[in-house]
CSV table of C-alpha atoms in Angstrom, one decimal:
chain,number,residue,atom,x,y,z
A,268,UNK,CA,11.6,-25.6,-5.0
A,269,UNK,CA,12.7,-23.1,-2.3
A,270,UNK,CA,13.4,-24.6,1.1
A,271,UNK,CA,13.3,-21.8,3.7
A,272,UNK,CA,14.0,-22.5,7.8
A,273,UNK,CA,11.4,-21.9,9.8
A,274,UNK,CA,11.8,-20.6,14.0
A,275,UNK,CA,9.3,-20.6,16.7
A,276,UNK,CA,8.7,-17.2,18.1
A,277,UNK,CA,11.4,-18.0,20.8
A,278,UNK,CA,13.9,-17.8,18.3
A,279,UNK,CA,15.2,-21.6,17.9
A,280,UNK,CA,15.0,-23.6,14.7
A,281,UNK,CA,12.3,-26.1,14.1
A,282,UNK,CA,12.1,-27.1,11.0
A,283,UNK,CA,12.0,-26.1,7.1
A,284,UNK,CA,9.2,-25.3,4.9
A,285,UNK,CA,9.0,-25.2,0.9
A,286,UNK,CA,7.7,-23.2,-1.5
A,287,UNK,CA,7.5,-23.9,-5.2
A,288,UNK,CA,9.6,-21.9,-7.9
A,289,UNK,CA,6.5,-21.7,-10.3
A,290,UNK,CA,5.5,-19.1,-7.6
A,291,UNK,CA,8.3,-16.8,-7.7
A,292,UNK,CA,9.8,-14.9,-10.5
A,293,UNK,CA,13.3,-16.0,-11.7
A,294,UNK,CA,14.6,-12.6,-12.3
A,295,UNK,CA,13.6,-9.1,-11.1
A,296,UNK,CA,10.5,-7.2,-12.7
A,297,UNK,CA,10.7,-3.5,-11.9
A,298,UNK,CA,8.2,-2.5,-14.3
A,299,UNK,CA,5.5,-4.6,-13.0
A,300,UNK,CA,6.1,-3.6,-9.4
A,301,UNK,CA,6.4,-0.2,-10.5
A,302,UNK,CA,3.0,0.0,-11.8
A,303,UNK,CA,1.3,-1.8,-9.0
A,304,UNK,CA,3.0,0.5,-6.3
A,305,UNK,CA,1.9,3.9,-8.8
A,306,UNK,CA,-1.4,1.9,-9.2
A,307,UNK,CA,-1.3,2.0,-4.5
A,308,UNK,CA,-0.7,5.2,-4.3
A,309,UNK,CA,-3.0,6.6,-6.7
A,310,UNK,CA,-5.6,4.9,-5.0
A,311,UNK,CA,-4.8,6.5,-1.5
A,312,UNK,CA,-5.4,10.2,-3.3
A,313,UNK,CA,-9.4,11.1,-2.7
A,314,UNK,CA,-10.0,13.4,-5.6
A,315,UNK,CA,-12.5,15.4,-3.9
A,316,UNK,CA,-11.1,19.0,-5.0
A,317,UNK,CA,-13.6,21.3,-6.5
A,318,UNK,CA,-13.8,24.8,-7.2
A,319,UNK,CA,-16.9,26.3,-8.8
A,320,UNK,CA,-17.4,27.3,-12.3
A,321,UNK,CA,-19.0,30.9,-13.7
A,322,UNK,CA,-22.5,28.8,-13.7
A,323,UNK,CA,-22.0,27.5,-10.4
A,324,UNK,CA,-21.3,30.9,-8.8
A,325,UNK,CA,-24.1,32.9,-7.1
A,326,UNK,CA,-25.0,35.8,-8.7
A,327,UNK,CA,-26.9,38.0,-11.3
A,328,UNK,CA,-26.6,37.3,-14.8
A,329,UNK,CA,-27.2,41.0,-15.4
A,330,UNK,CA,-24.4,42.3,-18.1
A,331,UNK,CA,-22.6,44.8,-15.6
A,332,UNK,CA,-22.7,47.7,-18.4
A,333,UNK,CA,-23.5,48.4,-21.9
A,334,UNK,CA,-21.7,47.3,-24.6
A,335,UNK,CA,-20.2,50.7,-26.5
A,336,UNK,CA,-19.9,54.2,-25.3
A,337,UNK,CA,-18.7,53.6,-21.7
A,338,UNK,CA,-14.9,53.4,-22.4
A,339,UNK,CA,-14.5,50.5,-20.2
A,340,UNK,CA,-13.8,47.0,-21.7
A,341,UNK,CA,-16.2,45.4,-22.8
A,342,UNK,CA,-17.8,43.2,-19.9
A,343,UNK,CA,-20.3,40.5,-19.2
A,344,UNK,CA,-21.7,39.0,-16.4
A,345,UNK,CA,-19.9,39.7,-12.6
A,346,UNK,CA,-19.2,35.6,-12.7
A,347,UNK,CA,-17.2,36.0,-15.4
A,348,UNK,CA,-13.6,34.4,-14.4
A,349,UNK,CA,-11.6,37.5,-15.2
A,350,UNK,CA,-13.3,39.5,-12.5
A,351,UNK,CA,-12.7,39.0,-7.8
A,352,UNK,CA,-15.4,36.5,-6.9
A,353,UNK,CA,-16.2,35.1,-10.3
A,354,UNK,CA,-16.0,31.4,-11.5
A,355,UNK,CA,-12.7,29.2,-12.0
A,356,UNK,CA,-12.0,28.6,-15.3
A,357,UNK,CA,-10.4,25.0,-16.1
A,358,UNK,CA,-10.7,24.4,-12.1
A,359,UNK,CA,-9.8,20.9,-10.8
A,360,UNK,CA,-12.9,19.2,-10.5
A,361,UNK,CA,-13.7,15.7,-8.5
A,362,UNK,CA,-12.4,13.0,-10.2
A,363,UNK,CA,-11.0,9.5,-9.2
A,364,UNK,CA,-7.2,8.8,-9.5
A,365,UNK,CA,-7.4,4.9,-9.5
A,366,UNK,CA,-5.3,3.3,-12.2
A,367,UNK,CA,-6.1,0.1,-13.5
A,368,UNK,CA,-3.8,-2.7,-12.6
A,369,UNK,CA,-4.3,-5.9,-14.6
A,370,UNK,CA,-4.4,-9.1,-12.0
A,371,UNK,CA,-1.7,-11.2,-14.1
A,372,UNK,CA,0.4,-7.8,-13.4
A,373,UNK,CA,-0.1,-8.0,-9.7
A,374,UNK,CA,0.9,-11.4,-9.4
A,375,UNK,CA,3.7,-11.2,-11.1
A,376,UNK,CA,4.8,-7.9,-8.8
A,377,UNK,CA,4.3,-9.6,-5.9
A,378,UNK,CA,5.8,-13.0,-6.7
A,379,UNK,CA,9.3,-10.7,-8.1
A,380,UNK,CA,9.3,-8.8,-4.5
A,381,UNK,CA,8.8,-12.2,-2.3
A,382,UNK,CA,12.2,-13.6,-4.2
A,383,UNK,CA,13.9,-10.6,-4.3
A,384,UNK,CA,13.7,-11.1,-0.2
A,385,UNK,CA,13.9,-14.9,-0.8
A,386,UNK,CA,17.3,-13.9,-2.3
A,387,UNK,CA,18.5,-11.3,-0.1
A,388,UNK,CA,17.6,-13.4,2.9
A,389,UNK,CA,15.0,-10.9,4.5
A,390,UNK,CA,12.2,-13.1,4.4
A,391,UNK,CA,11.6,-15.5,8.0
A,392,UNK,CA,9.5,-17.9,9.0
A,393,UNK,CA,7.8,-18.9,12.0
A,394,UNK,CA,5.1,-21.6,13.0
A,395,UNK,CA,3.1,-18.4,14.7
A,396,UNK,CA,2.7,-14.8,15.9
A,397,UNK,CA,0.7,-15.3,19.4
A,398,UNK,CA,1.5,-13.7,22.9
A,399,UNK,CA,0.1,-14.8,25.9
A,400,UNK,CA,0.0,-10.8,26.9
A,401,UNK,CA,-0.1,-7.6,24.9
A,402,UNK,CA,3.1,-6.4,25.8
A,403,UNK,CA,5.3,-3.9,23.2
A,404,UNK,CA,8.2,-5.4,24.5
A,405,UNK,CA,7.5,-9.2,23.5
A,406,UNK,CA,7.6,-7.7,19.5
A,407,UNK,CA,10.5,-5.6,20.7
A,408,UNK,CA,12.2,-8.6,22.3
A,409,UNK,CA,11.2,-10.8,19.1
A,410,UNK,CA,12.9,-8.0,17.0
A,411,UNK,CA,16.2,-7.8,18.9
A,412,UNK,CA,16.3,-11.9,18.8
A,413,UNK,CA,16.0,-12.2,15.3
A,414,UNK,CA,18.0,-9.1,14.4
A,415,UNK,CA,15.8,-7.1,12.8
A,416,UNK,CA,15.3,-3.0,12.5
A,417,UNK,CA,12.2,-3.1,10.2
A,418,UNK,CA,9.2,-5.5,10.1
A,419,UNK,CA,6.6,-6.7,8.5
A,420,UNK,CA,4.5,-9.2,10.4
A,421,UNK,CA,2.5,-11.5,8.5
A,422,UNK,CA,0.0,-14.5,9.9
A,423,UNK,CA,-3.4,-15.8,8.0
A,424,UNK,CA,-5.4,-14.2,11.9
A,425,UNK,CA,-3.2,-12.8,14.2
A,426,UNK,CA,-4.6,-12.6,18.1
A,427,UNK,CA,-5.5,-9.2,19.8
A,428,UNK,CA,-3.2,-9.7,22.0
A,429,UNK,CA,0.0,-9.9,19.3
A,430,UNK,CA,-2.1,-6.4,17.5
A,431,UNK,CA,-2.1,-4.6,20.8
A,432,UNK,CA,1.7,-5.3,21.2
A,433,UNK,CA,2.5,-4.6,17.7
A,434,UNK,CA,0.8,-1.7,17.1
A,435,UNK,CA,2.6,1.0,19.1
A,436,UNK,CA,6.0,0.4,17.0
A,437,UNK,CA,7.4,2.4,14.6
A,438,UNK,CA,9.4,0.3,12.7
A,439,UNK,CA,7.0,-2.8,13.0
A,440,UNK,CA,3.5,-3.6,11.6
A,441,UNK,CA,1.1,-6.7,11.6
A,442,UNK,CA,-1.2,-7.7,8.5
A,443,UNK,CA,-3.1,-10.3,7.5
A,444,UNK,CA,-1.7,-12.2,4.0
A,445,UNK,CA,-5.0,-11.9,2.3
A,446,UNK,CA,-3.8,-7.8,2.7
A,447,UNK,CA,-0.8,-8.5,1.4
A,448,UNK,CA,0.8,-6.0,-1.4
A,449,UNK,CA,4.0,-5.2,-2.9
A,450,UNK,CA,3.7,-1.4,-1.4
A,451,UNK,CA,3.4,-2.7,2.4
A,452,UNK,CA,6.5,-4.9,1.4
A,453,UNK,CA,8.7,-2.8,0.2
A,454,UNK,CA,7.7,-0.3,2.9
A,455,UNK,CA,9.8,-2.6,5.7
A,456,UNK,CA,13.5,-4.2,5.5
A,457,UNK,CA,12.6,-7.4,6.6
A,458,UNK,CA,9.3,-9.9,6.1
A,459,UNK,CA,8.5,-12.1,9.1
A,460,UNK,CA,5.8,-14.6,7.5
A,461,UNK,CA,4.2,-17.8,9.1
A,462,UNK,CA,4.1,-21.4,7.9
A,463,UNK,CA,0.2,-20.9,7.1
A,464,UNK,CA,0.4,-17.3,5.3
A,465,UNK,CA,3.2,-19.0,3.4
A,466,UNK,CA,1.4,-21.2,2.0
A,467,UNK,CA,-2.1,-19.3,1.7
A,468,UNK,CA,0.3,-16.8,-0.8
A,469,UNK,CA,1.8,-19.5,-2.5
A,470,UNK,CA,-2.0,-20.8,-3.8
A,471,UNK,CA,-2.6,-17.0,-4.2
A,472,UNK,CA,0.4,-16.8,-6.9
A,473,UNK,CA,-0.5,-20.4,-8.8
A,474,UNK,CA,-4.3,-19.9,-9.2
């Protein structure tokens, strides 16, 4: 079992909190987090390119000119791809990107990340994530206390008040753990997590 110390949002200690080993991996899988990340970014590409084929072009079907005795090449139809204005042969067409990700595959992705920053000590817990005003400075004040450049902000229902605040920040970003994925991880140095999410991932990785 993992015992990790947990701070209030002022920055003093008040407490520890556990987490079991059966929901963390004991040594790094790249593969698996690998494909999940592939797997996110796949999804984020629409697929909605088209271009038209020579039977989806308007126009005549008319043969532009005869066959023999013309001393042109020989010719078909004006949609013909070969000629300015006719259809695209072997054209992208629309088409989804998604690649499927098996669930045991995901777990085990997410579960390698969370120890990896177990590990290196980028993972912190608090009891919450509430401001009494949405103010950019609290997060940027909570940053500075607790030393950190990059952030992820996790909470099982964060207030408006903590969105508003978070929300015009670069390097700093709120979401809730049931949104949680190895992309949005790895996307920020540091993991700021609280008690509840904790343990709302924990179930997550045992079921």
């Amino acid at each position: 079992m993992v015992v990790l110390k947990k701070k209030k949002i002022t920055g003093e200690e008040s407490g520890e909190v556990s987490f079991k080993d059966e929901a963390l991996q004991k040594k790094e899988r790249p593969f698996e987090v690998q494909q999940v990340v592939r797997a996110f970014l796949a999804s984020q590409h629409r697929g909605t390119h088209k271009t038209k084929t020579r039977s989806e072009v308007k126009g005549s079907r008319r043969k532009l000119f005869k066959q023999k005795g013309t001393g042109n090449a020989r010719a078909g139809d004006a949609k013909s791809p070969l000629r300015r204005h006719g259809g695209v042969a072997f054209g992208p067409v629309v088409r989804s990107y998604d690649l499927k990700v098996n669930k045991k595959v995901r777990k085990i992705a997410l579960s390698s990340v969370l120890a990896q920053y177990i590990r290196e000590k980028k993972m912190h817990v608090l009891d919450s994530l509430e401001f009494n005003i949405p103010k950019t400075k609290e997060v940027s004040k909570l940053m500075k206390t607790m030393e950190l450049d990059k952030a992820l902000f996790v909470s099982h229902d964060f207030s408006l008040n903590f969105e508003l605040a978070c929300r015009n920040l670069p390097n700093a970003k709120c979401i809730l753990d049931s949104s949680l994925g190895v992309y949005e991880i790895l996307k920020f140095s540091n993991l700021v997590i609280t008690e509840r999410a904790l343990k709302n991932i924990e179930s997550r990785l045992l079921v």
